[in-house]
Amino acid sequence: MHLFRIIFKNTFRHKLRASLTILGVTVVILAFGLLRTVVSAWYAGVEASSASRLVTRNSISLVFSLPISYKEKIRQIPGVKIVSYGNWFGGIYIDEKNFFANFAVEPKSYLELYPEYLLLPDQMAAFLRDRRAAIAGEKLAIKYGWELGDAITLKGTIFPGNWEFILRGIYRGRDKSTDETQFFFHWNYLNEMMKISAPRRADQTGFYLIGVDNPDLAEEVSVAVDHTFKNSLAETLTETEKAFQMSFVSMSEAIVVAIQLVSFVVIIIIMAVLANTMAMTARERIGEYAILKTLGFGARYLAALIFGESLFISLIGCTIGIACTFPIAKIFGAVMGTFFPVFHVATKTICLDIAASLLVGLVAAIIPTWRAIEIRIADGLRRMG
């Protein structure tokens, strides 16, 4: 207890220097936490993937479509439990800056494949009953002030024209990792309009979603699906939902790596700052350490004083930084909601914050401690003048 009291008093003997160092650690822990959360948000789609879902697309590119006639053939493959399908619509709401994910899907099978999208029974029935109906995630509805029954018009980019939908449901996410910023409507509505305006694009789907009986059969089913359509006009590429999501993340892998590097660089910078602070502190007190040695205090006691002060400063900054991370991450997530639909500070990020602050505190104290232990009593007393 006596040692802790001395460490506390030593820390704030130079209040301005200690406060600025703590502020520096706070800012770095805050930056580190936000950067790690951005990286986690990048992989949110991968983390939310189910091992029992497969994605089938055109083997050439996702841009090319697949015939809707493939559905029955896929359904007959052993191990397949359910088949759904859909298209990326790419519509714009009012202005191009209002970007959000919107899909035309076969609603009943799609919602059966994604039980994490929670929809009230009456809203589900209304959505399935009305071919022009659409559902939106809760975050998306709140952002644009949508209510049930509202008419929502999207301007098509891939499918030209103004497309009007009636909002029949607002889903909520079952899990924290569930994306609540998506918009879904009936694939049949899209297909019927294509039959009128562009018949050659009708009866085509962008992807198939396959639910398998057993996740262990995923690879076997994938091979069987692709083998079924081999040498056809539209060959398929089937992969797990996780692999499919990872293919998107890998396109921006350089950005993710850069963010990760920056998050570690800021830790190294604050490590140097805290080491400098501790070095100045130890140099100023070198005479006091010599007196302690004269009185019989050993190297362990001196090490405890210096390491204790360094860790104390680092952990105070860490605590304040973590406390600031949550509200700032919430604001950041609200502003960047459509780009990062799932933006939560993970427990792993907090553990990394604490581990980083402990590492900074320990490393910063090594050299000052070594100097305090190595200096001879006579040399230390001489520096006191």
PDB file of N, CA, C and O in Angstrom, residues 65-71 83-89 102-111 127-128 130-135 159 163 165 183-195 198-209:
ATOM      1  N   SER A  65     -25.474 -13.206 -65.679  1.00  0.00           N
ATOM      2  CA  SER A  65     -26.601 -13.834 -64.974  1.00  0.00           C
ATOM      3  C   SER A  65     -26.657 -15.335 -65.239  1.00  0.00           C
ATOM      4  O   SER A  65     -25.882 -15.878 -66.032  1.00  0.00           O
ATOM      5  N   LEU A  66     -27.621 -15.978 -64.570  1.00  0.00           N
ATOM      6  CA  LEU A  66     -27.869 -17.412 -64.738  1.00  0.00           C
ATOM      7  C   LEU A  66     -29.346 -17.620 -65.058  1.00  0.00           C
ATOM      8  O   LEU A  66     -30.206 -16.870 -64.568  1.00  0.00           O
ATOM      9  N   PRO A  67     -29.672 -18.629 -65.858  1.00  0.00           N
ATOM     10  CA  PRO A  67     -31.093 -18.894 -66.169  1.00  0.00           C
ATOM     11  C   PRO A  67     -31.857 -19.306 -64.911  1.00  0.00           C
ATOM     12  O   PRO A  67     -31.332 -20.042 -64.084  1.00  0.00           O
ATOM     13  N   ILE A  68     -33.091 -18.863 -64.824  1.00  0.00           N
ATOM     14  CA  ILE A  68     -33.914 -19.215 -63.661  1.00  0.00           C
ATOM     15  C   ILE A  68     -34.282 -20.704 -63.694  1.00  0.00           C
ATOM     16  O   ILE A  68     -34.647 -21.283 -62.671  1.00  0.00           O
ATOM     17  N   SER A  69     -34.115 -21.312 -64.874  1.00  0.00           N
ATOM     18  CA  SER A  69     -34.434 -22.746 -65.005  1.00  0.00           C
ATOM     19  C   SER A  69     -33.471 -23.624 -64.202  1.00  0.00           C
ATOM     20  O   SER A  69     -33.746 -24.801 -63.963  1.00  0.00           O
ATOM     21  N   TYR A  70     -32.338 -23.075 -63.761  1.00  0.00           N
ATOM     22  CA  TYR A  70     -31.385 -23.846 -62.963  1.00  0.00           C
ATOM     23  C   TYR A  70     -31.953 -24.223 -61.588  1.00  0.00           C
ATOM     24  O   TYR A  70     -31.465 -25.141 -60.942  1.00  0.00           O
ATOM     25  N   LYS A  71     -32.952 -23.469 -61.159  1.00  0.00           N
ATOM     26  CA  LYS A  71     -33.459 -23.636 -59.791  1.00  0.00           C
ATOM     27  C   LYS A  71     -33.892 -25.077 -59.505  1.00  0.00           C
ATOM     28  O   LYS A  71     -33.486 -25.673 -58.501  1.00  0.00           O
ATOM     29  N   VAL A  83     -33.609 -23.703 -51.947  1.00  0.00           N
ATOM     30  CA  VAL A  83     -32.954 -22.872 -52.964  1.00  0.00           C
ATOM     31  C   VAL A  83     -33.695 -21.541 -53.063  1.00  0.00           C
ATOM     32  O   VAL A  83     -34.925 -21.509 -53.143  1.00  0.00           O
ATOM     33  N   SER A  84     -32.942 -20.473 -53.043  1.00  0.00           N
ATOM     34  CA  SER A  84     -33.506 -19.150 -53.285  1.00  0.00           C
ATOM     35  C   SER A  84     -32.646 -18.454 -54.348  1.00  0.00           C
ATOM     36  O   SER A  84     -31.614 -18.989 -54.764  1.00  0.00           O
ATOM     37  N   TYR A  85     -33.080 -17.299 -54.772  1.00  0.00           N
ATOM     38  CA  TYR A  85     -32.344 -16.614 -55.833  1.00  0.00           C
ATOM     39  C   TYR A  85     -32.641 -15.120 -55.771  1.00  0.00           C
ATOM     40  O   TYR A  85     -33.593 -14.682 -55.099  1.00  0.00           O
ATOM     41  N   GLY A  86     -31.845 -14.369 -56.492  1.00  0.00           N
ATOM     42  CA  GLY A  86     -32.067 -12.924 -56.469  1.00  0.00           C
ATOM     43  C   GLY A  86     -31.119 -12.184 -57.389  1.00  0.00           C
ATOM     44  O   GLY A  86     -30.253 -12.773 -58.047  1.00  0.00           O
ATOM     45  N   ASN A  87     -31.300 -10.874 -57.412  1.00  0.00           N
ATOM     46  CA  ASN A  87     -30.443  -9.984 -58.214  1.00  0.00           C
ATOM     47  C   ASN A  87     -30.032  -8.779 -57.379  1.00  0.00           C
ATOM     48  O   ASN A  87     -30.827  -8.260 -56.583  1.00  0.00           O
ATOM     49  N   TRP A  88     -28.803  -8.366 -57.571  1.00  0.00           N
ATOM     50  CA  TRP A  88     -28.387  -7.063 -57.040  1.00  0.00           C
ATOM     51  C   TRP A  88     -29.066  -6.013 -57.916  1.00  0.00           C
ATOM     52  O   TRP A  88     -28.880  -5.983 -59.139  1.00  0.00           O
ATOM     53  N   PHE A  89     -29.880  -5.128 -57.315  1.00  0.00           N
ATOM     54  CA  PHE A  89     -30.661  -4.174 -58.096  1.00  0.00           C
ATOM     55  C   PHE A  89     -29.879  -2.891 -58.358  1.00  0.00           C
ATOM     56  O   PHE A  89     -29.939  -2.320 -59.449  1.00  0.00           O
ATOM     57  N   ASN A 102     -29.644  -2.935 -52.169  1.00  0.00           N
ATOM     58  CA  ASN A 102     -31.036  -3.306 -52.472  1.00  0.00           C
ATOM     59  C   ASN A 102     -31.044  -4.492 -53.431  1.00  0.00           C
ATOM     60  O   ASN A 102     -30.294  -4.513 -54.408  1.00  0.00           O
ATOM     61  N   PHE A 103     -31.893  -5.470 -53.106  1.00  0.00           N
ATOM     62  CA  PHE A 103     -31.925  -6.736 -53.843  1.00  0.00           C
ATOM     63  C   PHE A 103     -33.353  -7.091 -54.233  1.00  0.00           C
ATOM     64  O   PHE A 103     -34.296  -6.826 -53.474  1.00  0.00           O
ATOM     65  N   ALA A 104     -33.455  -7.719 -55.409  1.00  0.00           N
ATOM     66  CA  ALA A 104     -34.707  -8.374 -55.796  1.00  0.00           C
ATOM     67  C   ALA A 104     -34.538  -9.847 -55.456  1.00  0.00           C
ATOM     68  O   ALA A 104     -33.597 -10.483 -55.948  1.00  0.00           O
ATOM     69  N   VAL A 105     -35.402 -10.384 -54.608  1.00  0.00           N
ATOM     70  CA  VAL A 105     -35.229 -11.774 -54.146  1.00  0.00           C
ATOM     71  C   VAL A 105     -36.550 -12.521 -54.214  1.00  0.00           C
ATOM     72  O   VAL A 105     -37.638 -11.912 -54.294  1.00  0.00           O
ATOM     73  N   GLU A 106     -36.448 -13.839 -54.197  1.00  0.00           N
ATOM     74  CA  GLU A 106     -37.644 -14.660 -54.024  1.00  0.00           C
ATOM     75  C   GLU A 106     -37.923 -14.631 -52.523  1.00  0.00           C
ATOM     76  O   GLU A 106     -37.178 -15.239 -51.740  1.00  0.00           O
ATOM     77  N   PRO A 107     -38.949 -13.920 -52.090  1.00  0.00           N
ATOM     78  CA  PRO A 107     -39.050 -13.538 -50.670  1.00  0.00           C
ATOM     79  C   PRO A 107     -39.206 -14.689 -49.676  1.00  0.00           C
ATOM     80  O   PRO A 107     -38.554 -14.694 -48.631  1.00  0.00           O
ATOM     81  N   LYS A 108     -40.058 -15.652 -49.994  1.00  0.00           N
ATOM     82  CA  LYS A 108     -40.349 -16.692 -49.002  1.00  0.00           C
ATOM     83  C   LYS A 108     -39.113 -17.541 -48.698  1.00  0.00           C
ATOM     84  O   LYS A 108     -38.736 -17.741 -47.537  1.00  0.00           O
ATOM     85  N   SER A 109     -38.470 -18.039 -49.755  1.00  0.00           N
ATOM     86  CA  SER A 109     -37.300 -18.894 -49.537  1.00  0.00           C
ATOM     87  C   SER A 109     -36.111 -18.089 -48.998  1.00  0.00           C
ATOM     88  O   SER A 109     -35.320 -18.587 -48.197  1.00  0.00           O
ATOM     89  N   TYR A 110     -36.014 -16.830 -49.412  1.00  0.00           N
ATOM     90  CA  TYR A 110     -34.885 -16.000 -48.949  1.00  0.00           C
ATOM     91  C   TYR A 110     -34.971 -15.763 -47.440  1.00  0.00           C
ATOM     92  O   TYR A 110     -33.981 -15.915 -46.717  1.00  0.00           O
ATOM     93  N   LEU A 111     -36.167 -15.403 -46.974  1.00  0.00           N
ATOM     94  CA  LEU A 111     -36.329 -15.151 -45.534  1.00  0.00           C
ATOM     95  C   LEU A 111     -36.202 -16.440 -44.728  1.00  0.00           C
ATOM     96  O   LEU A 111     -35.811 -16.421 -43.565  1.00  0.00           O
ATOM     97  N   PHE A 127     -45.948  -8.581 -46.857  1.00  0.00           N
ATOM     98  CA  PHE A 127     -44.832  -8.558 -47.827  1.00  0.00           C
ATOM     99  C   PHE A 127     -44.996  -9.660 -48.868  1.00  0.00           C
ATOM    100  O   PHE A 127     -44.815  -9.445 -50.067  1.00  0.00           O
ATOM    101  N   LEU A 128     -45.374 -10.852 -48.421  1.00  0.00           N
ATOM    102  CA  LEU A 128     -45.507 -11.971 -49.345  1.00  0.00           C
ATOM    103  C   LEU A 128     -46.730 -11.811 -50.258  1.00  0.00           C
ATOM    104  O   LEU A 128     -46.724 -12.280 -51.399  1.00  0.00           O
ATOM    105  N   ASP A 130     -48.191  -8.915 -51.446  1.00  0.00           N
ATOM    106  CA  ASP A 130     -48.158  -7.809 -52.409  1.00  0.00           C
ATOM    107  C   ASP A 130     -46.882  -7.878 -53.253  1.00  0.00           C
ATOM    108  O   ASP A 130     -45.779  -7.805 -52.730  1.00  0.00           O
ATOM    109  N   ARG A 131     -47.026  -8.003 -54.557  1.00  0.00           N
ATOM    110  CA  ARG A 131     -45.857  -8.154 -55.424  1.00  0.00           C
ATOM    111  C   ARG A 131     -45.013  -6.875 -55.497  1.00  0.00           C
ATOM    112  O   ARG A 131     -43.828  -6.934 -55.806  1.00  0.00           O
ATOM    113  N   ARG A 132     -45.597  -5.744 -55.227  1.00  0.00           N
ATOM    114  CA  ARG A 132     -44.822  -4.488 -55.229  1.00  0.00           C
ATOM    115  C   ARG A 132     -44.289  -4.154 -53.836  1.00  0.00           C
ATOM    116  O   ARG A 132     -43.714  -3.089 -53.631  1.00  0.00           O
ATOM    117  N   ALA A 133     -44.479  -5.058 -52.912  1.00  0.00           N
ATOM    118  CA  ALA A 133     -44.064  -4.788 -51.533  1.00  0.00           C
ATOM    119  C   ALA A 133     -42.548  -4.874 -51.389  1.00  0.00           C
ATOM    120  O   ALA A 133     -41.851  -5.521 -52.174  1.00  0.00           O
ATOM    121  N   ALA A 134     -42.061  -4.202 -50.359  1.00  0.00           N
ATOM    122  CA  ALA A 134     -40.636  -4.235 -50.040  1.00  0.00           C
ATOM    123  C   ALA A 134     -40.485  -4.214 -48.523  1.00  0.00           C
ATOM    124  O   ALA A 134     -41.399  -3.795 -47.796  1.00  0.00           O
ATOM    125  N   ILE A 135     -39.354  -4.682 -48.070  1.00  0.00           N
ATOM    126  CA  ILE A 135     -39.020  -4.568 -46.646  1.00  0.00           C
ATOM    127  C   ILE A 135     -37.648  -3.898 -46.529  1.00  0.00           C
ATOM    128  O   ILE A 135     -36.814  -4.002 -47.437  1.00  0.00           O
ATOM    129  N   PHE A 159     -31.092  -1.742 -63.930  1.00  0.00           N
ATOM    130  CA  PHE A 159     -32.402  -1.943 -64.558  1.00  0.00           C
ATOM    131  C   PHE A 159     -33.051  -0.563 -64.681  1.00  0.00           C
ATOM    132  O   PHE A 159     -33.625  -0.053 -63.703  1.00  0.00           O
ATOM    133  N   TRP A 163     -38.612   2.834 -60.157  1.00  0.00           N
ATOM    134  CA  TRP A 163     -39.295   1.663 -59.621  1.00  0.00           C
ATOM    135  C   TRP A 163     -39.931   2.050 -58.283  1.00  0.00           C
ATOM    136  O   TRP A 163     -39.240   2.457 -57.355  1.00  0.00           O
ATOM    137  N   PHE A 165     -42.056   1.116 -54.904  1.00  0.00           N
ATOM    138  CA  PHE A 165     -42.361   0.010 -53.988  1.00  0.00           C
ATOM    139  C   PHE A 165     -43.183   0.537 -52.810  1.00  0.00           C
ATOM    140  O   PHE A 165     -43.144   1.732 -52.495  1.00  0.00           O
ATOM    141  N   PHE A 183     -32.392  -3.483 -48.304  1.00  0.00           N
ATOM    142  CA  PHE A 183     -33.739  -3.273 -48.854  1.00  0.00           C
ATOM    143  C   PHE A 183     -34.040  -4.439 -49.793  1.00  0.00           C
ATOM    144  O   PHE A 183     -33.239  -4.745 -50.683  1.00  0.00           O
ATOM    145  N   PHE A 184     -35.170  -5.118 -49.586  1.00  0.00           N
ATOM    146  CA  PHE A 184     -35.522  -6.293 -50.388  1.00  0.00           C
ATOM    147  C   PHE A 184     -36.904  -6.109 -51.018  1.00  0.00           C
ATOM    148  O   PHE A 184     -37.813  -5.571 -50.375  1.00  0.00           O
ATOM    149  N   PHE A 185     -37.046  -6.588 -52.242  1.00  0.00           N
ATOM    150  CA  PHE A 185     -38.371  -6.615 -52.866  1.00  0.00           C
ATOM    151  C   PHE A 185     -38.489  -7.878 -53.727  1.00  0.00           C
ATOM    152  O   PHE A 185     -37.537  -8.653 -53.852  1.00  0.00           O
ATOM    153  N   HIS A 186     -39.662  -8.067 -54.331  1.00  0.00           N
ATOM    154  CA  HIS A 186     -39.946  -9.315 -55.044  1.00  0.00           C
ATOM    155  C   HIS A 186     -39.171  -9.414 -56.359  1.00  0.00           C
ATOM    156  O   HIS A 186     -39.227  -8.502 -57.197  1.00  0.00           O
ATOM    157  N   TRP A 187     -38.522 -10.567 -56.546  1.00  0.00           N
ATOM    158  CA  TRP A 187     -37.849 -10.826 -57.818  1.00  0.00           C
ATOM    159  C   TRP A 187     -38.872 -10.925 -58.950  1.00  0.00           C
ATOM    160  O   TRP A 187     -38.605 -10.490 -60.084  1.00  0.00           O
ATOM    161  N   ASN A 188     -40.058 -11.453 -58.674  1.00  0.00           N
ATOM    162  CA  ASN A 188     -41.098 -11.595 -59.713  1.00  0.00           C
ATOM    163  C   ASN A 188     -41.513 -10.236 -60.274  1.00  0.00           C
ATOM    164  O   ASN A 188     -41.814 -10.116 -61.458  1.00  0.00           O
ATOM    165  N   TYR A 189     -41.526  -9.224 -59.410  1.00  0.00           N
ATOM    166  CA  TYR A 189     -41.878  -7.876 -59.871  1.00  0.00           C
ATOM    167  C   TYR A 189     -40.842  -7.388 -60.880  1.00  0.00           C
ATOM    168  O   TYR A 189     -41.176  -6.872 -61.958  1.00  0.00           O
ATOM    169  N   LEU A 190     -39.575  -7.597 -60.558  1.00  0.00           N
ATOM    170  CA  LEU A 190     -38.496  -7.207 -61.462  1.00  0.00           C
ATOM    171  C   LEU A 190     -38.596  -7.992 -62.772  1.00  0.00           C
ATOM    172  O   LEU A 190     -38.485  -7.425 -63.872  1.00  0.00           O
ATOM    173  N   ASN A 191     -38.834  -9.285 -62.649  1.00  0.00           N
ATOM    174  CA  ASN A 191     -38.874 -10.132 -63.842  1.00  0.00           C
ATOM    175  C   ASN A 191     -40.037  -9.771 -64.766  1.00  0.00           C
ATOM    176  O   ASN A 191     -39.886  -9.737 -65.996  1.00  0.00           O
ATOM    177  N   GLU A 192     -41.171  -9.471 -64.181  1.00  0.00           N
ATOM    178  CA  GLU A 192     -42.329  -9.093 -65.007  1.00  0.00           C
ATOM    179  C   GLU A 192     -42.064  -7.805 -65.780  1.00  0.00           C
ATOM    180  O   GLU A 192     -42.432  -7.678 -66.955  1.00  0.00           O
ATOM    181  N   MET A 193     -41.433  -6.855 -65.125  1.00  0.00           N
ATOM    182  CA  MET A 193     -41.115  -5.591 -65.793  1.00  0.00           C
ATOM    183  C   MET A 193     -40.075  -5.807 -66.886  1.00  0.00           C
ATOM    184  O   MET A 193     -40.103  -5.159 -67.931  1.00  0.00           O
ATOM    185  N   MET A 194     -39.153  -6.748 -66.651  1.00  0.00           N
ATOM    186  CA  MET A 194     -38.149  -7.039 -67.672  1.00  0.00           C
ATOM    187  C   MET A 194     -38.782  -7.686 -68.899  1.00  0.00           C
ATOM    188  O   MET A 194     -38.361  -7.444 -70.031  1.00  0.00           O
ATOM    189  N   LYS A 195     -39.784  -8.512 -68.682  1.00  0.00           N
ATOM    190  CA  LYS A 195     -40.473  -9.153 -69.813  1.00  0.00           C
ATOM    191  C   LYS A 195     -41.102  -8.121 -70.727  1.00  0.00           C
ATOM    192  O   LYS A 195     -41.210  -8.319 -71.942  1.00  0.00           O
ATOM    193  N   ALA A 198     -37.455  -5.331 -71.468  1.00  0.00           N
ATOM    194  CA  ALA A 198     -36.234  -5.938 -72.025  1.00  0.00           C
ATOM    195  C   ALA A 198     -36.354  -7.454 -71.947  1.00  0.00           C
ATOM    196  O   ALA A 198     -35.772  -8.095 -71.062  1.00  0.00           O
ATOM    197  N   PRO A 199     -37.117  -8.050 -72.858  1.00  0.00           N
ATOM    198  CA  PRO A 199     -37.403  -9.504 -72.788  1.00  0.00           C
ATOM    199  C   PRO A 199     -36.154 -10.380 -72.722  1.00  0.00           C
ATOM    200  O   PRO A 199     -36.190 -11.447 -72.113  1.00  0.00           O
ATOM    201  N   ARG A 200     -35.052  -9.935 -73.320  1.00  0.00           N
ATOM    202  CA  ARG A 200     -33.853 -10.773 -73.301  1.00  0.00           C
ATOM    203  C   ARG A 200     -33.248 -10.890 -71.907  1.00  0.00           C
ATOM    204  O   ARG A 200     -32.466 -11.799 -71.627  1.00  0.00           O
ATOM    205  N   ARG A 201     -33.598  -9.970 -71.029  1.00  0.00           N
ATOM    206  CA  ARG A 201     -33.055 -10.001 -69.663  1.00  0.00           C
ATOM    207  C   ARG A 201     -34.011 -10.694 -68.688  1.00  0.00           C
ATOM    208  O   ARG A 201     -33.700 -10.801 -67.498  1.00  0.00           O
ATOM    209  N   ALA A 202     -35.163 -11.120 -69.206  1.00  0.00           N
ATOM    210  CA  ALA A 202     -36.148 -11.769 -68.330  1.00  0.00           C
ATOM    211  C   ALA A 202     -35.715 -13.207 -68.023  1.00  0.00           C
ATOM    212  O   ALA A 202     -34.897 -13.809 -68.738  1.00  0.00           O
ATOM    213  N   ASP A 203     -36.292 -13.754 -66.949  1.00  0.00           N
ATOM    214  CA  ASP A 203     -36.025 -15.138 -66.522  1.00  0.00           C
ATOM    215  C   ASP A 203     -34.538 -15.394 -66.270  1.00  0.00           C
ATOM    216  O   ASP A 203     -34.018 -16.487 -66.528  1.00  0.00           O
ATOM    217  N   GLN A 204     -33.852 -14.384 -65.808  1.00  0.00           N
ATOM    218  CA  GLN A 204     -32.436 -14.492 -65.457  1.00  0.00           C
ATOM    219  C   GLN A 204     -32.261 -14.029 -64.003  1.00  0.00           C
ATOM    220  O   GLN A 204     -32.935 -13.098 -63.555  1.00  0.00           O
ATOM    221  N   THR A 205     -31.372 -14.681 -63.313  1.00  0.00           N
ATOM    222  CA  THR A 205     -31.108 -14.277 -61.924  1.00  0.00           C
ATOM    223  C   THR A 205     -29.604 -14.064 -61.735  1.00  0.00           C
ATOM    224  O   THR A 205     -28.783 -14.674 -62.439  1.00  0.00           O
ATOM    225  N   GLY A 206     -29.279 -13.222 -60.798  1.00  0.00           N
ATOM    226  CA  GLY A 206     -27.865 -12.892 -60.575  1.00  0.00           C
ATOM    227  C   GLY A 206     -27.125 -13.932 -59.760  1.00  0.00           C
ATOM    228  O   GLY A 206     -25.929 -14.166 -59.958  1.00  0.00           O
ATOM    229  N   PHE A 207     -27.845 -14.586 -58.856  1.00  0.00           N
ATOM    230  CA  PHE A 207     -27.206 -15.587 -57.989  1.00  0.00           C
ATOM    231  C   PHE A 207     -28.257 -16.517 -57.403  1.00  0.00           C
ATOM    232  O   PHE A 207     -29.449 -16.184 -57.362  1.00  0.00           O
ATOM    233  N   TYR A 208     -27.787 -17.668 -57.020  1.00  0.00           N
ATOM    234  CA  TYR A 208     -28.630 -18.614 -56.267  1.00  0.00           C
ATOM    235  C   TYR A 208     -28.071 -18.743 -54.860  1.00  0.00           C
ATOM    236  O   TYR A 208     -26.841 -18.749 -54.663  1.00  0.00           O
ATOM    237  N   LEU A 209     -28.954 -18.851 -53.906  1.00  0.00           N
ATOM    238  CA  LEU A 209     -28.566 -19.128 -52.523  1.00  0.00           C
ATOM    239  C   LEU A 209     -29.080 -20.509 -52.167  1.00  0.00           C
ATOM    240  O   LEU A 209     -30.263 -20.810 -52.369  1.00  0.00           O
TER     241      LEU A 209
END
